[in-house]
PDB file of C-alpha atoms in Angstrom:
ATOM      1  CA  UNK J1140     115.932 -28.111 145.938  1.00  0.00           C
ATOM      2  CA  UNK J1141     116.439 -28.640 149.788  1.00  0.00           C
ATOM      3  CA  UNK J1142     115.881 -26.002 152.347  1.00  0.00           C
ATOM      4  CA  UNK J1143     119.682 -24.621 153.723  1.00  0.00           C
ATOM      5  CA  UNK J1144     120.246 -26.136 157.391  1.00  0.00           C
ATOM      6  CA  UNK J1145     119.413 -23.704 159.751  1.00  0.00           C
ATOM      7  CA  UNK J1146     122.299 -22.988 161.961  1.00  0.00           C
ATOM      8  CA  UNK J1147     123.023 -20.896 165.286  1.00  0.00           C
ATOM      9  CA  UNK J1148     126.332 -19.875 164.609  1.00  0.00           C
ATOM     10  CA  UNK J1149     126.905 -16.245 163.868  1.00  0.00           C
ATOM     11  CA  UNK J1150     130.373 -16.004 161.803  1.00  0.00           C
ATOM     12  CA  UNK J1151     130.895 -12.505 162.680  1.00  0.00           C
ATOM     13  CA  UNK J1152     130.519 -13.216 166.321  1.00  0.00           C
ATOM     14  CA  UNK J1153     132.983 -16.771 165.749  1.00  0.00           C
ATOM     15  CA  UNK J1154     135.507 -14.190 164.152  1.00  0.00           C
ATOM     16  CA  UNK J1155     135.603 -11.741 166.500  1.00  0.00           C
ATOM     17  CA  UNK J1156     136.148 -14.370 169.884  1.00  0.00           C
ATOM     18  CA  UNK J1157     138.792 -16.692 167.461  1.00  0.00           C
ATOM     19  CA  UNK J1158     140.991 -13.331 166.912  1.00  0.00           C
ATOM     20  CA  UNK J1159     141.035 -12.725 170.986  1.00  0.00           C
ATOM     21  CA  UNK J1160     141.828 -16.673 171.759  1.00  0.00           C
ATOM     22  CA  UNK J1161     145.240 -16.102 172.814  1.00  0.00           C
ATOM     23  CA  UNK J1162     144.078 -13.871 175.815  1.00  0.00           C
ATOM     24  CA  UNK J1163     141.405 -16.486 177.187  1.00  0.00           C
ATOM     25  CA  UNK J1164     143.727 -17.601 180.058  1.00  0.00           C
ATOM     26  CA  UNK J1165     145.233 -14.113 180.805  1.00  0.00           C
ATOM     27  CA  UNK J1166     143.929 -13.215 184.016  1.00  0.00           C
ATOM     28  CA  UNK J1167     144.743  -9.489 183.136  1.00  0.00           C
ATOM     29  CA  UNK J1168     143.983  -9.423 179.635  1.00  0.00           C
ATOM     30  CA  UNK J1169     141.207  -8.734 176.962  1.00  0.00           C
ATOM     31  CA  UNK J1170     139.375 -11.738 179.563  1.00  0.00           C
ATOM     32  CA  UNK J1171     139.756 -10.358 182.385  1.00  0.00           C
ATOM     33  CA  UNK J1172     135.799  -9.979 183.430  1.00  0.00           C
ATOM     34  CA  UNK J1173     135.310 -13.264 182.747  1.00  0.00           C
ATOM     35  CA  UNK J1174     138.405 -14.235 185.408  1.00  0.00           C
ATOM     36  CA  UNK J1175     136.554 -11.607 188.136  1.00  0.00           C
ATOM     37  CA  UNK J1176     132.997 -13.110 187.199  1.00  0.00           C
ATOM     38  CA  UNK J1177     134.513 -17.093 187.105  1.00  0.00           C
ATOM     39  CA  UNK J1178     134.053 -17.612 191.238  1.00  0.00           C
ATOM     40  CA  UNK J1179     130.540 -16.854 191.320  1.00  0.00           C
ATOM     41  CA  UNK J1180     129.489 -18.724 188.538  1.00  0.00           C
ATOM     42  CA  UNK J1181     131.518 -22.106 189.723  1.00  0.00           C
ATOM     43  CA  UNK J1182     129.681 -21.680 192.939  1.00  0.00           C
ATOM     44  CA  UNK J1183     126.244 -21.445 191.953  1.00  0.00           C
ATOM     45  CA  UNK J1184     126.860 -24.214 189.370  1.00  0.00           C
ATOM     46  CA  UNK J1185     128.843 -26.492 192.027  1.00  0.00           C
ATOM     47  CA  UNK J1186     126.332 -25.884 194.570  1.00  0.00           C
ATOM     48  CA  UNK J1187     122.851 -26.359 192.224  1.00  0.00           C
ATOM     49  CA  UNK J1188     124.528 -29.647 190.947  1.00  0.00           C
ATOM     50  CA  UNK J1189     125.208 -30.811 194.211  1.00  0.00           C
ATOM     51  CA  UNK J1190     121.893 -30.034 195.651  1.00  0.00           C
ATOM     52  CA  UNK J1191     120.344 -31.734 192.177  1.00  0.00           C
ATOM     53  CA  UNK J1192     122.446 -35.056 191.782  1.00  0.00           C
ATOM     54  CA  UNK J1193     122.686 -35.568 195.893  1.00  0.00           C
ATOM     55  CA  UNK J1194     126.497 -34.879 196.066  1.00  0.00           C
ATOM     56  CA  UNK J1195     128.595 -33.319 198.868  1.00  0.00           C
ATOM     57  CA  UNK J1196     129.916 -29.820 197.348  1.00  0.00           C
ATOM     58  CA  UNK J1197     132.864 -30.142 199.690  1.00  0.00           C
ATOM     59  CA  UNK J1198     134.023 -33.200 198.397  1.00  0.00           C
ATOM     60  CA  UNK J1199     137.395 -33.330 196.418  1.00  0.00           C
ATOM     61  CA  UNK J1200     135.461 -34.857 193.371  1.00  0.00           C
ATOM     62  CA  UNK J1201     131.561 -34.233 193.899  1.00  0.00           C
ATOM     63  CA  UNK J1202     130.749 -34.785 190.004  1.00  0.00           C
ATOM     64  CA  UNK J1203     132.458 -38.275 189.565  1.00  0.00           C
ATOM     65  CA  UNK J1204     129.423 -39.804 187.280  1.00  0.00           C
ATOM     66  CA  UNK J1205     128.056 -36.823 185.759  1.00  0.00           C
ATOM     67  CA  UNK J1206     128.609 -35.910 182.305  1.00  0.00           C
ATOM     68  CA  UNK J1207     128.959 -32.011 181.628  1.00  0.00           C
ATOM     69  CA  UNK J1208     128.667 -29.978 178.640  1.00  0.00           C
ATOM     70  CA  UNK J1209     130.352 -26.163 178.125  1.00  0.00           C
ATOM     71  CA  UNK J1210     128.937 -25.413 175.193  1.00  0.00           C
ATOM     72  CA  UNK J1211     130.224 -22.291 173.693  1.00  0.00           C
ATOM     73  CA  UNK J1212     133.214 -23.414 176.061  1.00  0.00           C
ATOM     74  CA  UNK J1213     135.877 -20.747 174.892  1.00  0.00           C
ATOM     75  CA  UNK J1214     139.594 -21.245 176.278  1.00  0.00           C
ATOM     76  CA  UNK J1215     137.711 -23.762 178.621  1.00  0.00           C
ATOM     77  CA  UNK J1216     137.627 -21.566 181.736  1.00  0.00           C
ATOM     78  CA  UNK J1217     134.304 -23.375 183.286  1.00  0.00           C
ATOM     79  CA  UNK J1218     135.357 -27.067 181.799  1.00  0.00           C
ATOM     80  CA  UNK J1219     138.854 -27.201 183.664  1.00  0.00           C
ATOM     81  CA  UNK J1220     137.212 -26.643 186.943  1.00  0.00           C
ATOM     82  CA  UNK J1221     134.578 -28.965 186.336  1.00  0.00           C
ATOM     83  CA  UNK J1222     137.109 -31.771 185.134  1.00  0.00           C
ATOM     84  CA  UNK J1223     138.841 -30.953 188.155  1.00  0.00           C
ATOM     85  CA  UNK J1224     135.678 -31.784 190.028  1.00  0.00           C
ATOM     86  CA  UNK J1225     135.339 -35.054 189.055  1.00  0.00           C
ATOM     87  CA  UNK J1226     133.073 -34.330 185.752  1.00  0.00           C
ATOM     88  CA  UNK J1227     133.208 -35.744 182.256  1.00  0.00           C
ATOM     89  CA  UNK J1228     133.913 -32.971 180.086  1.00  0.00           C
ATOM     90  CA  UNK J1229     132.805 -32.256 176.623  1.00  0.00           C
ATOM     91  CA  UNK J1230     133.836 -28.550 175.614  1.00  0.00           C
ATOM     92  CA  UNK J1231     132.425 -27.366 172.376  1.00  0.00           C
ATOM     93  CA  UNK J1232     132.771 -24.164 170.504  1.00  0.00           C
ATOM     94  CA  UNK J1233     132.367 -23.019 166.997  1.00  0.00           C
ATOM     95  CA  UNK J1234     135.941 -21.772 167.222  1.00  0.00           C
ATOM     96  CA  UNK J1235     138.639 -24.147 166.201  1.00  0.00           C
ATOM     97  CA  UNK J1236     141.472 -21.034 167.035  1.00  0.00           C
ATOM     98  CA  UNK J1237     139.617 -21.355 171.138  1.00  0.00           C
ATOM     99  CA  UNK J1238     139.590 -25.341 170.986  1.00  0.00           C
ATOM    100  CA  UNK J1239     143.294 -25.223 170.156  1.00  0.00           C
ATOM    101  CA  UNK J1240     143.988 -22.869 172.476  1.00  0.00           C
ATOM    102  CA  UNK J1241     141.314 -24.925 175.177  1.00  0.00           C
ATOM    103  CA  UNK J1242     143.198 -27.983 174.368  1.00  0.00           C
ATOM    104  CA  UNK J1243     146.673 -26.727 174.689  1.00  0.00           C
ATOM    105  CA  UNK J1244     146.053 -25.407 178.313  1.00  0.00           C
ATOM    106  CA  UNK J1245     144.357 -28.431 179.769  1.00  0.00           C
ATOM    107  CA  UNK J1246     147.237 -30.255 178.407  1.00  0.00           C
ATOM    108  CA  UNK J1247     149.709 -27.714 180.166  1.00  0.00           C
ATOM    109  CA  UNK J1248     147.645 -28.814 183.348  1.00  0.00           C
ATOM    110  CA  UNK J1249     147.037 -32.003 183.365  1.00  0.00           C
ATOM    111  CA  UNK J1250     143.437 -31.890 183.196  1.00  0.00           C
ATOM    112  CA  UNK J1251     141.197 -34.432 181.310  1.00  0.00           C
ATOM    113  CA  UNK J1252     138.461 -32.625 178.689  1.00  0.00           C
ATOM    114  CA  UNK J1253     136.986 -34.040 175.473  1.00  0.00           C
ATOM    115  CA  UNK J1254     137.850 -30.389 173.436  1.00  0.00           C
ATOM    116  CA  UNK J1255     135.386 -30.293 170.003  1.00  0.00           C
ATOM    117  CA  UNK J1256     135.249 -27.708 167.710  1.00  0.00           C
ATOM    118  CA  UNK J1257     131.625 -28.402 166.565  1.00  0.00           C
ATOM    119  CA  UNK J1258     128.168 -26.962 166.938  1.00  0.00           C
ATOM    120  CA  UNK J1259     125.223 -27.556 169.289  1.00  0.00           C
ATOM    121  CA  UNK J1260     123.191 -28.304 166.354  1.00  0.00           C
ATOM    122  CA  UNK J1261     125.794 -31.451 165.383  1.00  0.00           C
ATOM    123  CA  UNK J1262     126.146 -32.666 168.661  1.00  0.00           C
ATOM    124  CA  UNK J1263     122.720 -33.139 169.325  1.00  0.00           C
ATOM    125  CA  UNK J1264     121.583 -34.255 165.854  1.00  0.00           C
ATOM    126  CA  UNK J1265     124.900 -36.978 166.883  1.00  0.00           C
ATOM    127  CA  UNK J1266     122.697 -37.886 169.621  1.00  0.00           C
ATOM    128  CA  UNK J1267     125.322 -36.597 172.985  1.00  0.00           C
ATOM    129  CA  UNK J1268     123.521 -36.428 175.830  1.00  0.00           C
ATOM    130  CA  UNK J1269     124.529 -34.877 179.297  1.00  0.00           C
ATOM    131  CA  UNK J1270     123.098 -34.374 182.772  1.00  0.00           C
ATOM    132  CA  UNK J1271     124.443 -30.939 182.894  1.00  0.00           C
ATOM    133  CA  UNK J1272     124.787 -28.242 180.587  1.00  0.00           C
ATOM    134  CA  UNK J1273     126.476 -25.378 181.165  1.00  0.00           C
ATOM    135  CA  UNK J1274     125.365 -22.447 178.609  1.00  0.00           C
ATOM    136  CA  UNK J1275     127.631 -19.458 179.795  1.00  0.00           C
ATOM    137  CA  UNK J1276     127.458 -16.201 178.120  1.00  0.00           C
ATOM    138  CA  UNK J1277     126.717 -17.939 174.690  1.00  0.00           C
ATOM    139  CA  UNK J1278     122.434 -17.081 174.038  1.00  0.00           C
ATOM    140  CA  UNK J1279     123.461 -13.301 173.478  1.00  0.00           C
ATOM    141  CA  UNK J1280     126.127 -14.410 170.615  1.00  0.00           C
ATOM    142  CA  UNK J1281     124.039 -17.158 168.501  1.00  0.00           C
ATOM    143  CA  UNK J1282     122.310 -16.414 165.114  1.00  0.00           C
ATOM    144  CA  UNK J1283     118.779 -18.327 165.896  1.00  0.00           C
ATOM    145  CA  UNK J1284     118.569 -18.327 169.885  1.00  0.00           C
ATOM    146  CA  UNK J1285     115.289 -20.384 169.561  1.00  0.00           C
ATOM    147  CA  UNK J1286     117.132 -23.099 167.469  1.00  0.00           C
ATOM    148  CA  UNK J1287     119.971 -23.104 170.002  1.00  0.00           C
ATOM    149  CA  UNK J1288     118.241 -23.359 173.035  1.00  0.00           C
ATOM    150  CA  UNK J1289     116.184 -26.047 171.227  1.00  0.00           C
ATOM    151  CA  UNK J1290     119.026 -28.555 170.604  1.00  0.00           C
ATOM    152  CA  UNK J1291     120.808 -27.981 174.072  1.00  0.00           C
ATOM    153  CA  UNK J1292     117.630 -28.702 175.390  1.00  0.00           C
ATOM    154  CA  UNK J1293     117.410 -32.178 173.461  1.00  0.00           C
ATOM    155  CA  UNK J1294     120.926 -32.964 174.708  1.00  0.00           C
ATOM    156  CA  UNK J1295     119.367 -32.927 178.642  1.00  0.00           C
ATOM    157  CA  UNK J1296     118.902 -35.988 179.670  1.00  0.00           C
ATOM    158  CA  UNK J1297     115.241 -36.715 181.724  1.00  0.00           C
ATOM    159  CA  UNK J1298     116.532 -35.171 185.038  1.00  0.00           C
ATOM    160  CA  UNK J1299     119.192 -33.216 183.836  1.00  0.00           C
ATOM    161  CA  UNK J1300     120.066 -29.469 184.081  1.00  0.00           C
ATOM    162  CA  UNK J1301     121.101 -26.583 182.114  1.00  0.00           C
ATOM    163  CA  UNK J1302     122.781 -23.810 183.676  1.00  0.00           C
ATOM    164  CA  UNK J1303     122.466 -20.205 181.206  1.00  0.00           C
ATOM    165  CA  UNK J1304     123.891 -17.254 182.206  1.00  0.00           C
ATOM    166  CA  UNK J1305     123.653 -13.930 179.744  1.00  0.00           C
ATOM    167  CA  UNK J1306     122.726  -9.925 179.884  1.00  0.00           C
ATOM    168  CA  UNK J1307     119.428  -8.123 180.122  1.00  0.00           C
ATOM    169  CA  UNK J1308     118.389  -6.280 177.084  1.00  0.00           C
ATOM    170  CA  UNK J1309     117.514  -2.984 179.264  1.00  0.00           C
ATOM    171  CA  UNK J1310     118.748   0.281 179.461  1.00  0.00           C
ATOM    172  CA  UNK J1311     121.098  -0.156 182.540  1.00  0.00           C
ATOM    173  CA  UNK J1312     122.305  -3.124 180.583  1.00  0.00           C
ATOM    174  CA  UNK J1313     123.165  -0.679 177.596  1.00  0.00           C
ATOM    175  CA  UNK J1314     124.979   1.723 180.065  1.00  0.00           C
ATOM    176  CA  UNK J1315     126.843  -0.654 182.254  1.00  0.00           C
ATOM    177  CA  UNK J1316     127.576  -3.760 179.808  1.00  0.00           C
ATOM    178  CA  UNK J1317     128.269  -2.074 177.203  1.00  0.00           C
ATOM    179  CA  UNK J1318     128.613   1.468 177.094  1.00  0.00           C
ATOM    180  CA  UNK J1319     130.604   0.831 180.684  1.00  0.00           C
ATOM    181  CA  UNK J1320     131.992  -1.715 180.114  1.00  0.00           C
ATOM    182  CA  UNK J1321     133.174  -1.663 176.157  1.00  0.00           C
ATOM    183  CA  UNK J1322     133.597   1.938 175.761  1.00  0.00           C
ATOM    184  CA  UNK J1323     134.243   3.695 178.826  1.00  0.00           C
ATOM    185  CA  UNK J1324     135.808   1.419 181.280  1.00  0.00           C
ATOM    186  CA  UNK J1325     137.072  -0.913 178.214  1.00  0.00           C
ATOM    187  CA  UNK J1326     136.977  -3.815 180.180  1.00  0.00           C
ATOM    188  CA  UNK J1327     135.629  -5.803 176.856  1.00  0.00           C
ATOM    189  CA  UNK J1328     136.537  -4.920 173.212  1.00  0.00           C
ATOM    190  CA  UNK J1329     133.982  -2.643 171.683  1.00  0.00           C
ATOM    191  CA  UNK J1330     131.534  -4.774 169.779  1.00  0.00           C
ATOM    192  CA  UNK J1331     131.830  -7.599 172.116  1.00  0.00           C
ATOM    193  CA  UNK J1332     127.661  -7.030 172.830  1.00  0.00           C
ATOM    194  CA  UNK J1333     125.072  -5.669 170.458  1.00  0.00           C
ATOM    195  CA  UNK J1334     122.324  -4.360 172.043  1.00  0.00           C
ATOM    196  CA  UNK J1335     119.900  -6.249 170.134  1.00  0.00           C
ATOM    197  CA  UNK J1336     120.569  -9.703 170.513  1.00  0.00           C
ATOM    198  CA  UNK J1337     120.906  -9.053 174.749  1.00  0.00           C
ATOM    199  CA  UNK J1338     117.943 -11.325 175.766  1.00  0.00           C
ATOM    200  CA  UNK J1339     115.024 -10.608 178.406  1.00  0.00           C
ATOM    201  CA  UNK J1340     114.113 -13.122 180.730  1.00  0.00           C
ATOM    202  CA  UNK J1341     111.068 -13.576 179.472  1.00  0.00           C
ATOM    203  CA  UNK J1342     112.138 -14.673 176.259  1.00  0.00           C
ATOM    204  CA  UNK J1343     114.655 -17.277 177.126  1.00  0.00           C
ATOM    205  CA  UNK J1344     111.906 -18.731 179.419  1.00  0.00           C
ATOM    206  CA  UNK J1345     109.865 -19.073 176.621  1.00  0.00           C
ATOM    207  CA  UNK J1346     112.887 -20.523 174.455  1.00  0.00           C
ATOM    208  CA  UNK J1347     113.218 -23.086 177.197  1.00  0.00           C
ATOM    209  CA  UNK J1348     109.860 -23.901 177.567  1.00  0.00           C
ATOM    210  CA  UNK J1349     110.083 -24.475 174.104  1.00  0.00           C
ATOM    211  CA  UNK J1350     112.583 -26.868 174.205  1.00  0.00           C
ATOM    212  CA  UNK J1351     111.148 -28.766 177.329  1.00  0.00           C
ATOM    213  CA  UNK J1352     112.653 -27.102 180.067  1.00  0.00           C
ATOM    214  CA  UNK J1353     111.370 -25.356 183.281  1.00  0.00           C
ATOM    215  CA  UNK J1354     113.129 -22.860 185.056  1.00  0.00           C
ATOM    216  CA  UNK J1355     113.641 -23.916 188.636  1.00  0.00           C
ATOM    217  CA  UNK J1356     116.216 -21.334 189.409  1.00  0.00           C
ATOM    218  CA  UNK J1357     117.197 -17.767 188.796  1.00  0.00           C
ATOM    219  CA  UNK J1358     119.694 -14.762 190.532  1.00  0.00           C
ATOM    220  CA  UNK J1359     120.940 -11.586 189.355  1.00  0.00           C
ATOM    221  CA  UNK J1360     124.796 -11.312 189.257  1.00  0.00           C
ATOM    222  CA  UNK J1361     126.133  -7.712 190.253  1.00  0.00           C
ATOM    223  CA  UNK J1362     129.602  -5.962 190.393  1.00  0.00           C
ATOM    224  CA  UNK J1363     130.986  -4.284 193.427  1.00  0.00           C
ATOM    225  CA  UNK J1364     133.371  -1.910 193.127  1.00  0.00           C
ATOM    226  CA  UNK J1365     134.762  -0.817 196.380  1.00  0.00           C
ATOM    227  CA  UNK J1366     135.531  -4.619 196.794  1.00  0.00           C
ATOM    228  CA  UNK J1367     136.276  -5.759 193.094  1.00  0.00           C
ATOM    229  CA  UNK J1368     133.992  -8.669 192.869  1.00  0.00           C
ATOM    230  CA  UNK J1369     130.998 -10.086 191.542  1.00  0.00           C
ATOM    231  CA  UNK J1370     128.330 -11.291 193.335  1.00  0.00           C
ATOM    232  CA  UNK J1371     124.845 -12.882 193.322  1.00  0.00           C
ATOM    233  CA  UNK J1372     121.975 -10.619 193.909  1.00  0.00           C
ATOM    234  CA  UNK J1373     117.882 -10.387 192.935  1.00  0.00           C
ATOM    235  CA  UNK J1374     118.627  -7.289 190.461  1.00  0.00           C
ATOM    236  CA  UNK J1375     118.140  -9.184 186.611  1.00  0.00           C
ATOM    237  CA  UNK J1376     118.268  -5.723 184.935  1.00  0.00           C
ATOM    238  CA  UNK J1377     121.728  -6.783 183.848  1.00  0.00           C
ATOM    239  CA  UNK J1378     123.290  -9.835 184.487  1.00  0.00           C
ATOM    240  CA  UNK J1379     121.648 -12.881 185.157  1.00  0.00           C
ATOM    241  CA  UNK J1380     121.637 -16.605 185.342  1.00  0.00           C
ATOM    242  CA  UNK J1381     118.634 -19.199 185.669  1.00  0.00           C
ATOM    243  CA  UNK J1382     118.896 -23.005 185.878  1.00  0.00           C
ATOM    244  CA  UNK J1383     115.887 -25.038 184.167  1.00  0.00           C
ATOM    245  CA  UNK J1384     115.585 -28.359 184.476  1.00  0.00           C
ATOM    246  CA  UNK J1385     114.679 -31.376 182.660  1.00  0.00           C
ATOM    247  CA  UNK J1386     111.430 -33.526 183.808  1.00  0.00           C
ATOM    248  CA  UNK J1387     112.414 -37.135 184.832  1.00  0.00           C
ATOM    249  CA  UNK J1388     110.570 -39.692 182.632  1.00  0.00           C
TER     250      UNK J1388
END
């Protein structure tokens, strides 16, 4: 008898994100640290891109030509900017209830994305390949992390990119993302992280490595307070994002 597939997808956590899809575009809803932490993460990706592919960031359209993947794309609140930008979109998620709801907004605006409800496993075994891949808040939520990173990475094409953004698994990241931030401040659902599957730098180096990447980039993202914003930074002991790159053949 054949071994089962392996798969990344972690029902409970698909469950739990298709039952909040109506508040992805709410600015003030259940989303709402996404909305606040959405400005830093388009700059960092607009800017790295630009400085990677030789485009002007403060062109109308710097990513005409590229192809972009959001995998783990939600209500699409990275893949409308990046349309908008001049990218070719491919949003995935392992939701259907967020692709519908993706779909439906982009629709409502105008905006030009290729909306999948799929898996990274089935898009790369399809053969899809992109020069950028934007892996937001997704490596903390996945049943095999190794296996995921693995078939984004064989979706980069030789000189490509993939952005991945996700939480510490520290202390201060158990009192401020999620005792903070679930429980006391309830700026997120309660369950929405388990401690556990938070992931140290150090591993998802190794999970890129793995999959033929090298990291070329990587900041700390912080919250202010007194001025209600994110913002990059060198602390990783929470938030953080790295960029890792694909070698050019």
């Amino acid at each position: 008898m054949p071994e089962p597939r392996r798969s990344t997808i972690d029902a409970g956590e698909v469950e739990r994100f298709s039952a909040l899809a109506a508040e992805w575009w709410n600015p003030n809803g259940k989303f709402r640290p996404l909305h606040k932490f959405n400005p830093v993460r388009l700059a960092y990706i607009r800017d790295q891109v630009a400085a990677r592919f030789g485009r002007d960031p403060r062109a109308a359209r710097p990513f005409e030509g590229l192809r972009f993947l959001d995998i783990g794309c939600g209500g699409g609140l990275l893949c409308e900017p990046m349309a908008r930008l001049g990218a070719e979109v491919v949003g995935a998620d392992a939701s259907a209830t967020n692709i519908e709801v993706a779909k439906l907004h982009a629709a409502e605006g105008g905006v030009s994305v290729d909306y999948r409800a799929t898996t990274a496993e089935d898009l790369a075994d399809a053969g899809e390949t992109f020069d950028v891949i934007l892996n937001m808040e997704v490596v903390e939520h996945v049943a095999d992390i190794d296996l995921f990173v693995a078939k984004c990475g064989h979706m980069v094409r030789p000189g490509g990119i993939m952005f991945v953004a996700t939480i510490n698994r520290t202390l201060k990241a158990l009192g401020l993302a999620i005792i903070g931030a679930e429980y006391v401040l309830r700026w997120l659902p309660r369950g929405t992280h388990q401690f556990g599957k938070l992931v140290r730098p150090e591993e998802l180096e190794k999970a890129l490595g793995g999959a033929g990447l090298t990291i070329i980039d990587r900041t700390g993202v912080i919250y202010h307070p007194l001025a209600d914003r994110w913002q990059r930074s060198k602390d990783m002991d929470v938030n953080y994002m790295v960029l890792a790159e694909k070698a050019s053949v």
